[in-house]
Amino acid sequence: MENNPKPYLDTPFKQDVYKGLSDFPKHLSSKYLYDANGDKIFQAIMNLPEYYLTNSEFSILQENKEEICTLFAENTPAFNLIELGAGDAKKTKILLAHLNSINANFKYLPIDLSENALKQLESSLAEDFPNIHVAPKCGSYIDALETVAFSKNNKNIILFLGSNIGNMLISQAISFLKKIKRLMHKNDILFLGCDLKKDPQLILNAYSDTSGITASFNKNILKRINTELQGNFNVESFMHWEAYDPESGTAKSYLVSQKPQQVTIAAINLKVHFKAWETIHTEISQKYDHEMIQQLSEEAGLKIVSKFGDKQDYFQNYLLIK
Ligand code: AVI
């Protein structure tokens, strides 16, 4: 940080935690939920009965893999399959298996913030698909996208699955899509997974499961501050709280202090006071309807050319071009 009056704020994590916990209302970015422990808890979330998103998108890909893969592979001798936020690529493996079975000529480039997730993915892909060329890239989505071999000669297919776009505010999603559009060439495709507005109770349940796994995922951010920034959060004195607004389609996660307390975070020289029931906002999970996606794409300058839904109308995958 240039001209930093606080030299101990020497990493983005430290700067963001300092800023977020000094603001009112307090907030922390959901990108910090994912360390090795957070990755593991998120895998468990994806297997929760309440977390319908994974199964919905899984069934869409399973049922439409032939058509989707044909659209990916048409009009090009070879293509790059670039995935933003690949994680364990559980759903992507449906497409990889099908592309492999039709001998498609492609390279898979998974991008993820988590080095740990990418290492595990690389070894599981080597086992499942030894003949697929895999080139993982660690980093934030746009930074990594800018550095991967975006081929001018072959088509680039960008996968952004799992409602990852939902973890951005709508305004952030538009500017993010605009950045992707700028990197795309004429023939390139963005394949986007969006969670849809539905029975508000189902959405609420997906983010406040009865086994408490989502609560431990949310609280992991405090544990991370404790271990990485020498904090002394009493994690159990915070409760996980989810709120869903069916009008805007925004689900918001909070950590709520159940008593007045003071927390010290030594590495950033910060003392944080919490009143009883004061909140830290940690994540948004935006739900869309078709008109909202249409508008989002138009504002980003992208065109929807195909869409694929599940039987229950819970989730939608969109194929976009520039
Ligand atoms: C990664 N992302 C799409 C998840 C979601 O549904 O917003 C993260 C998550 N947070 C709580 N449960 C799942």
Tab-separated table of C-alpha atoms and ligand atoms in Angstrom:
chain	number	residue	atom	x	y	z
A	1	MET	CA	0.000	0.000	0.000
A	2	GLU	CA	1.480	3.335	-0.999
A	3	ASN	CA	1.744	6.054	1.675
A	4	ASN	CA	0.106	3.686	4.103
A	5	PRO	CA	-0.223	5.492	7.437
A	6	LYS	CA	-0.718	2.051	9.013
A	7	PRO	CA	2.261	-0.022	7.822
A	8	TYR	CA	0.904	-3.157	9.519
A	9	LEU	CA	-1.956	-3.258	6.985
A	10	ASP	CA	0.361	-4.876	4.475
A	11	THR	CA	-1.994	-7.434	2.872
A	12	PRO	CA	-5.466	-7.103	1.272
A	13	PHE	CA	-6.863	-9.420	3.986
A	14	LYS	CA	-5.568	-7.161	6.764
A	15	GLN	CA	-6.803	-4.010	5.010
A	16	ASP	CA	-10.253	-5.457	4.373
A	17	VAL	CA	-10.682	-6.816	7.905
A	18	TYR	CA	-9.542	-3.486	9.390
A	19	LYS	CA	-11.912	-1.516	7.185
A	20	GLY	CA	-14.865	-3.895	7.483
A	21	LEU	CA	-14.747	-4.137	11.257
A	22	SER	CA	-14.191	-0.377	11.694
A	23	ASP	CA	-17.236	0.471	9.536
A	24	PHE	CA	-20.801	0.746	10.688
A	25	PRO	CA	-22.579	-1.555	10.047
A	26	LYS	CA	-19.700	-4.023	10.180
A	27	HIS	CA	-18.964	-6.278	7.222
A	28	LEU	CA	-16.426	-8.829	5.969
A	29	SER	CA	-16.016	-10.062	2.401
A	30	SER	CA	-17.300	-13.573	1.644
A	31	LYS	CA	-14.123	-14.259	-0.338
A	32	TYR	CA	-12.376	-14.742	3.018
A	33	LEU	CA	-14.656	-17.643	3.934
A	34	TYR	CA	-12.497	-19.920	1.802
A	35	ASP	CA	-9.313	-21.179	3.432
A	36	ALA	CA	-8.490	-24.915	3.605
A	37	ASN	CA	-11.088	-25.362	6.359
A	38	GLY	CA	-13.670	-23.190	4.565
A	39	ASP	CA	-13.153	-25.183	1.341
A	40	LYS	CA	-13.851	-28.385	3.275
A	41	ILE	CA	-16.997	-26.976	4.911
A	42	PHE	CA	-18.225	-25.698	1.551
A	43	GLN	CA	-17.867	-29.237	0.119
A	44	ALA	CA	-20.087	-30.415	2.976
A	45	ILE	CA	-22.613	-27.641	2.213
A	46	MET	CA	-22.863	-28.875	-1.370
A	47	ASN	CA	-23.912	-32.283	-0.039
A	48	LEU	CA	-26.576	-30.908	2.329
A	49	PRO	CA	-30.157	-31.952	1.577
A	50	GLU	CA	-31.248	-28.304	1.980
A	51	TYR	CA	-28.642	-26.933	-0.444
A	52	TYR	CA	-30.632	-27.648	-3.610
A	53	LEU	CA	-28.326	-25.598	-5.881
A	54	THR	CA	-25.779	-28.355	-6.506
A	55	ASN	CA	-28.310	-31.038	-7.415
A	56	SER	CA	-30.320	-28.659	-9.588
A	57	GLU	CA	-27.336	-27.608	-11.671
A	58	PHE	CA	-26.043	-31.182	-11.691
A	59	SER	CA	-29.321	-32.391	-13.214
A	60	ILE	CA	-29.298	-29.578	-15.808
A	61	LEU	CA	-25.803	-30.524	-16.946
A	62	GLN	CA	-26.559	-34.227	-16.858
A	63	GLU	CA	-29.721	-33.876	-18.930
A	64	ASN	CA	-28.378	-31.396	-21.466
A	65	LYS	CA	-24.728	-32.398	-21.754
A	66	GLU	CA	-24.990	-33.446	-25.410
A	67	GLU	CA	-26.520	-30.157	-26.522
A	68	ILE	CA	-24.264	-28.036	-24.302
A	69	CYS	CA	-21.092	-29.791	-25.463
A	70	THR	CA	-22.159	-29.521	-29.102
A	71	LEU	CA	-22.583	-25.758	-28.671
A	72	PHE	CA	-19.147	-25.559	-27.041
A	73	ALA	CA	-17.380	-27.549	-29.746
A	74	GLU	CA	-19.133	-26.232	-32.869
A	75	ASN	CA	-17.335	-24.085	-35.462
A	76	THR	CA	-13.887	-24.623	-34.031
A	77	PRO	CA	-11.156	-27.255	-34.408
A	78	ALA	CA	-10.220	-26.894	-30.717
A	79	PHE	CA	-11.236	-24.872	-27.663
A	80	ASN	CA	-10.189	-23.742	-24.213
A	81	LEU	CA	-12.597	-24.590	-21.411
A	82	ILE	CA	-11.834	-21.988	-18.746
A	83	GLU	CA	-13.615	-22.345	-15.413
A	84	LEU	CA	-13.898	-19.497	-12.902
A	85	GLY	CA	-14.101	-20.754	-9.303
A	86	ALA	CA	-13.647	-24.391	-10.278
A	87	GLY	CA	-13.618	-25.795	-6.701
A	88	ASP	CA	-13.849	-29.579	-6.894
A	89	ALA	CA	-15.401	-29.345	-10.410
A	90	LYS	CA	-17.952	-31.990	-9.417
A	91	LYS	CA	-20.505	-30.674	-11.916
A	92	THR	CA	-17.952	-29.775	-14.578
A	93	LYS	CA	-16.832	-33.405	-14.614
A	94	ILE	CA	-20.166	-34.249	-16.289
A	95	LEU	CA	-19.146	-32.032	-19.214
A	96	LEU	CA	-15.515	-33.190	-19.135
A	97	ALA	CA	-16.614	-36.838	-19.308
A	98	HIS	CA	-18.922	-36.158	-22.229
A	99	LEU	CA	-16.372	-34.058	-24.126
A	100	ASN	CA	-13.866	-36.829	-23.560
A	101	SER	CA	-16.262	-39.455	-24.869
A	102	ILE	CA	-16.792	-37.533	-28.122
A	103	ASN	CA	-13.025	-36.958	-28.475
A	104	ALA	CA	-13.390	-33.176	-28.368
A	105	ASN	CA	-10.129	-31.325	-28.816
A	106	PHE	CA	-9.917	-29.040	-25.779
A	107	LYS	CA	-7.816	-27.883	-22.860
A	108	TYR	CA	-9.329	-27.420	-19.372
A	109	LEU	CA	-8.128	-24.340	-17.449
A	110	PRO	CA	-9.620	-24.257	-13.940
A	111	ILE	CA	-9.176	-20.977	-12.055
A	112	ASP	CA	-9.636	-20.745	-8.301
A	113	LEU	CA	-8.628	-18.491	-5.436
A	114	SER	CA	-7.738	-21.518	-3.376
A	115	GLU	CA	-4.383	-23.131	-4.120
A	116	ASN	CA	-5.437	-26.031	-1.976
A	117	ALA	CA	-8.665	-26.667	-3.946
A	118	LEU	CA	-6.733	-26.527	-7.243
A	119	LYS	CA	-4.136	-29.075	-6.074
A	120	GLN	CA	-6.842	-31.523	-5.060
A	121	LEU	CA	-8.675	-30.934	-8.323
A	122	GLU	CA	-5.554	-31.514	-10.388
A	123	SER	CA	-4.895	-34.879	-8.796
A	124	SER	CA	-8.515	-36.009	-9.031
A	125	LEU	CA	-8.607	-35.030	-12.729
A	126	ALA	CA	-5.359	-36.875	-13.399
A	127	GLU	CA	-7.021	-39.964	-11.976
A	128	ASP	CA	-10.436	-39.569	-13.651
A	129	PHE	CA	-9.345	-38.140	-17.010
A	130	PRO	CA	-5.633	-38.848	-17.569
A	131	ASN	CA	-5.828	-37.775	-21.236
A	132	ILE	CA	-7.385	-34.324	-20.666
A	133	HIS	CA	-4.882	-31.475	-20.829
A	134	VAL	CA	-5.367	-29.532	-17.558
A	135	ALA	CA	-3.689	-26.179	-16.850
A	136	PRO	CA	-4.812	-24.815	-13.442
A	137	LYS	CA	-4.370	-21.173	-12.508
A	138	CYS	CA	-4.531	-19.771	-8.986
A	139	GLY	CA	-5.834	-16.250	-8.555
A	140	SER	CA	-8.820	-13.959	-8.547
A	141	TYR	CA	-11.169	-14.423	-11.499
A	142	ILE	CA	-10.307	-11.463	-13.706
A	143	ASP	CA	-6.572	-11.373	-12.876
A	144	ALA	CA	-6.271	-15.052	-13.709
A	145	LEU	CA	-8.472	-14.718	-16.810
A	146	GLU	CA	-6.179	-12.005	-18.098
A	147	THR	CA	-3.162	-14.263	-17.791
A	148	VAL	CA	-4.548	-17.564	-19.090
A	149	ALA	CA	-3.907	-18.340	-22.697
A	150	PHE	CA	-7.003	-16.717	-24.152
A	151	SER	CA	-6.706	-18.104	-27.616
A	152	LYS	CA	-7.497	-15.906	-30.608
A	153	ASN	CA	-7.471	-18.852	-32.995
A	154	ASN	CA	-9.563	-21.272	-30.993
A	155	LYS	CA	-12.788	-20.656	-29.186
A	156	ASN	CA	-12.726	-19.860	-25.460
A	157	ILE	CA	-15.550	-21.171	-23.307
A	158	ILE	CA	-15.779	-19.544	-19.895
A	159	LEU	CA	-17.683	-21.501	-17.265
A	160	PHE	CA	-19.024	-19.615	-14.276
A	161	LEU	CA	-21.198	-22.180	-12.537
A	162	GLY	CA	-22.782	-22.786	-9.151
A	163	SER	CA	-24.385	-19.353	-8.751
A	164	ASN	CA	-20.984	-17.876	-7.976
A	165	ILE	CA	-22.259	-14.720	-9.637
A	166	GLY	CA	-24.811	-14.544	-6.816
A	167	ASN	CA	-22.044	-13.694	-4.362
A	168	MET	CA	-21.719	-10.296	-6.051
A	169	LEU	CA	-24.034	-7.321	-5.730
A	170	ILE	CA	-25.972	-6.824	-8.969
A	171	SER	CA	-23.900	-3.726	-9.786
A	172	GLN	CA	-20.683	-5.712	-9.206
A	173	ALA	CA	-22.037	-8.560	-11.352
A	174	ILE	CA	-22.626	-6.131	-14.234
A	175	SER	CA	-19.127	-4.679	-14.097
A	176	PHE	CA	-17.690	-8.185	-13.727
A	177	LEU	CA	-19.571	-9.376	-16.839
A	178	LYS	CA	-18.415	-6.268	-18.702
A	179	LYS	CA	-14.795	-7.158	-17.894
A	180	ILE	CA	-15.345	-10.717	-19.130
A	181	LYS	CA	-16.981	-9.403	-22.293
A	182	ARG	CA	-13.947	-7.223	-22.974
A	183	LEU	CA	-11.720	-10.322	-22.871
A	184	MET	CA	-13.989	-12.429	-25.091
A	185	HIS	CA	-13.497	-12.813	-28.826
A	186	LYS	CA	-16.301	-13.024	-31.349
A	187	ASN	CA	-16.927	-16.779	-31.130
A	188	ASP	CA	-16.330	-17.161	-27.385
A	189	ILE	CA	-18.989	-18.312	-24.955
A	190	LEU	CA	-19.816	-17.522	-21.347
A	191	PHE	CA	-21.737	-20.362	-19.684
A	192	LEU	CA	-23.310	-18.968	-16.530
A	193	GLY	CA	-25.139	-20.712	-13.666
A	194	CYS	CA	-27.784	-18.643	-11.851
A	195	ASP	CA	-29.918	-19.545	-8.884
A	196	LEU	CA	-33.533	-18.518	-9.346
A	197	LYS	CA	-36.116	-16.861	-7.114
A	198	LYS	CA	-38.368	-19.517	-5.639
A	199	ASP	CA	-40.308	-20.371	-2.458
A	200	PRO	CA	-38.537	-18.083	0.052
A	201	GLN	CA	-38.613	-20.824	2.686
A	202	LEU	CA	-36.567	-23.148	0.456
A	203	ILE	CA	-33.961	-20.433	-0.037
A	204	LEU	CA	-33.827	-19.640	3.656
A	205	ASN	CA	-33.428	-23.327	4.510
A	206	ALA	CA	-30.573	-23.690	2.011
A	207	TYR	CA	-28.596	-21.075	3.965
A	208	SER	CA	-29.641	-22.023	7.491
A	209	ASP	CA	-29.496	-25.808	7.483
A	210	THR	CA	-30.554	-27.743	10.564
A	211	SER	CA	-27.172	-29.463	10.976
A	212	GLY	CA	-25.409	-26.113	11.468
A	213	ILE	CA	-22.872	-26.651	8.666
A	214	THR	CA	-23.608	-23.277	7.041
A	215	ALA	CA	-23.270	-21.660	10.471
A	216	SER	CA	-19.800	-23.180	10.868
A	217	PHE	CA	-18.910	-22.026	7.340
A	218	ASN	CA	-19.882	-18.469	8.212
A	219	LYS	CA	-18.056	-18.565	11.563
A	220	ASN	CA	-14.936	-19.840	9.824
A	221	ILE	CA	-14.173	-16.248	8.853
A	222	LEU	CA	-13.760	-15.393	12.559
A	223	LYS	CA	-11.586	-18.468	13.127
A	224	ARG	CA	-9.448	-17.361	10.214
A	225	ILE	CA	-9.020	-13.903	11.731
A	226	ASN	CA	-8.057	-15.572	15.015
A	227	THR	CA	-5.382	-17.774	13.449
A	228	GLU	CA	-4.053	-15.509	10.711
A	229	LEU	CA	-4.343	-12.111	12.385
A	230	GLN	CA	-3.963	-13.075	16.051
A	231	GLY	CA	-7.565	-12.252	16.887
A	232	ASN	CA	-9.367	-13.390	20.003
A	233	PHE	CA	-12.944	-13.788	18.740
A	234	ASN	CA	-15.022	-16.027	20.970
A	235	VAL	CA	-16.552	-17.670	17.917
A	236	GLU	CA	-19.360	-19.354	19.831
A	237	SER	CA	-20.662	-16.023	21.112
A	238	PHE	CA	-21.670	-15.163	17.525
A	239	MET	CA	-24.693	-16.692	15.850
A	240	HIS	CA	-25.220	-17.300	12.161
A	241	TRP	CA	-28.269	-15.493	10.803
A	242	GLU	CA	-29.735	-15.651	7.311
A	243	ALA	CA	-32.283	-13.221	5.873
A	244	TYR	CA	-33.941	-13.549	2.480
A	245	ASP	CA	-35.828	-10.716	0.800
A	246	PRO	CA	-38.160	-12.230	-1.806
A	247	GLU	CA	-38.673	-8.830	-3.439
A	248	SER	CA	-35.040	-8.135	-4.306
A	249	GLY	CA	-34.022	-11.814	-4.383
A	250	THR	CA	-31.133	-11.115	-2.021
A	251	ALA	CA	-30.152	-13.619	0.664
A	252	LYS	CA	-27.810	-12.095	3.244
A	253	SER	CA	-25.672	-13.855	5.823
A	254	TYR	CA	-24.732	-12.276	9.105
A	255	LEU	CA	-22.803	-13.102	12.237
A	256	VAL	CA	-24.625	-11.648	15.220
A	257	SER	CA	-22.889	-10.892	18.513
A	258	GLN	CA	-25.037	-12.418	21.248
A	259	LYS	CA	-23.610	-10.162	23.960
A	260	PRO	CA	-21.648	-6.940	24.350
A	261	GLN	CA	-18.005	-7.771	23.857
A	262	GLN	CA	-14.625	-6.484	22.799
A	263	VAL	CA	-12.358	-8.318	20.403
A	264	THR	CA	-8.677	-7.622	19.856
A	265	ILE	CA	-7.016	-8.351	16.524
A	266	ALA	CA	-3.333	-7.968	17.335
A	267	ALA	CA	-1.853	-8.179	13.821
A	268	ILE	CA	-3.834	-5.157	12.665
A	269	ASN	CA	-3.692	-3.312	15.967
A	270	LEU	CA	-7.477	-3.155	16.220
A	271	LYS	CA	-9.904	-3.366	19.096
A	272	VAL	CA	-13.473	-3.972	17.972
A	273	HIS	CA	-16.484	-3.287	20.207
A	274	PHE	CA	-19.721	-5.160	19.685
A	275	LYS	CA	-23.012	-4.162	21.232
A	276	ALA	CA	-25.363	-7.024	22.059
A	277	TRP	CA	-27.026	-8.174	18.783
A	278	GLU	CA	-24.713	-6.129	16.605
A	279	THR	CA	-24.110	-7.696	13.184
A	280	ILE	CA	-21.255	-8.452	10.797
A	281	HIS	CA	-22.574	-8.869	7.257
A	282	THR	CA	-20.547	-11.605	5.581
A	283	GLU	CA	-22.156	-12.714	2.329
A	284	ILE	CA	-24.863	-12.066	-0.212
A	285	SER	CA	-26.343	-14.824	-2.366
A	286	GLN	CA	-28.409	-13.107	-5.036
A	287	LYS	CA	-31.326	-14.959	-6.621
A	288	TYR	CA	-32.511	-13.960	-10.090
A	289	ASP	CA	-35.473	-14.363	-12.383
A	290	HIS	CA	-35.263	-14.508	-16.157
A	291	GLU	CA	-36.011	-10.786	-16.627
A	292	MET	CA	-33.262	-9.876	-14.163
A	293	ILE	CA	-30.756	-12.044	-16.059
A	294	GLN	CA	-31.909	-10.581	-19.343
A	295	GLN	CA	-31.331	-7.081	-17.976
A	296	LEU	CA	-27.989	-8.026	-16.413
A	297	SER	CA	-26.750	-9.422	-19.737
A	298	GLU	CA	-28.015	-6.442	-21.715
A	299	GLU	CA	-26.286	-4.007	-19.369
A	300	ALA	CA	-23.067	-5.976	-19.714
A	301	GLY	CA	-23.430	-6.048	-23.508
A	302	LEU	CA	-23.873	-9.828	-23.690
A	303	LYS	CA	-26.536	-11.781	-25.564
A	304	ILE	CA	-28.326	-14.853	-24.251
A	305	VAL	CA	-28.354	-17.492	-26.983
A	306	SER	CA	-29.587	-20.551	-25.066
A	307	LYS	CA	-30.817	-21.414	-21.628
A	308	PHE	CA	-31.196	-24.682	-19.759
A	309	GLY	CA	-33.370	-25.189	-16.688
A	310	ASP	CA	-34.264	-27.994	-14.299
A	311	LYS	CA	-37.718	-29.527	-13.878
A	312	GLN	CA	-38.424	-27.640	-10.657
A	313	ASP	CA	-37.386	-24.276	-12.075
A	314	TYR	CA	-34.858	-23.794	-9.282
A	315	PHE	CA	-31.791	-23.001	-11.349
A	316	GLN	CA	-30.892	-21.832	-14.842
A	317	ASN	CA	-27.761	-22.102	-16.975
A	318	TYR	CA	-27.322	-19.461	-19.679
A	319	LEU	CA	-25.147	-19.519	-22.751
A	320	LEU	CA	-24.019	-15.987	-23.589
A	321	ILE	CA	-22.007	-14.441	-26.402
A	322	LYS	CA	-20.797	-10.902	-26.990
B	1	AVI	C1	-20.290	-20.236	-3.595
B	1	AVI	N1	-21.621	-19.706	-3.474
B	1	AVI	C2	-22.346	-19.771	-4.740
B	1	AVI	C3	-22.420	-20.209	-2.344
B	1	AVI	C4	-23.825	-19.568	-2.350
B	1	AVI	O1	-24.790	-20.323	-2.491
B	1	AVI	O2	-23.923	-18.350	-2.246
B	1	AVI	C5	-21.724	-19.961	-1.014
B	1	AVI	C6	-22.537	-20.418	0.168
B	1	AVI	N2	-22.683	-19.746	1.277
B	1	AVI	C7	-23.460	-20.403	2.107
B	1	AVI	N3	-23.825	-21.529	1.553
B	1	AVI	C8	-23.243	-21.564	0.317
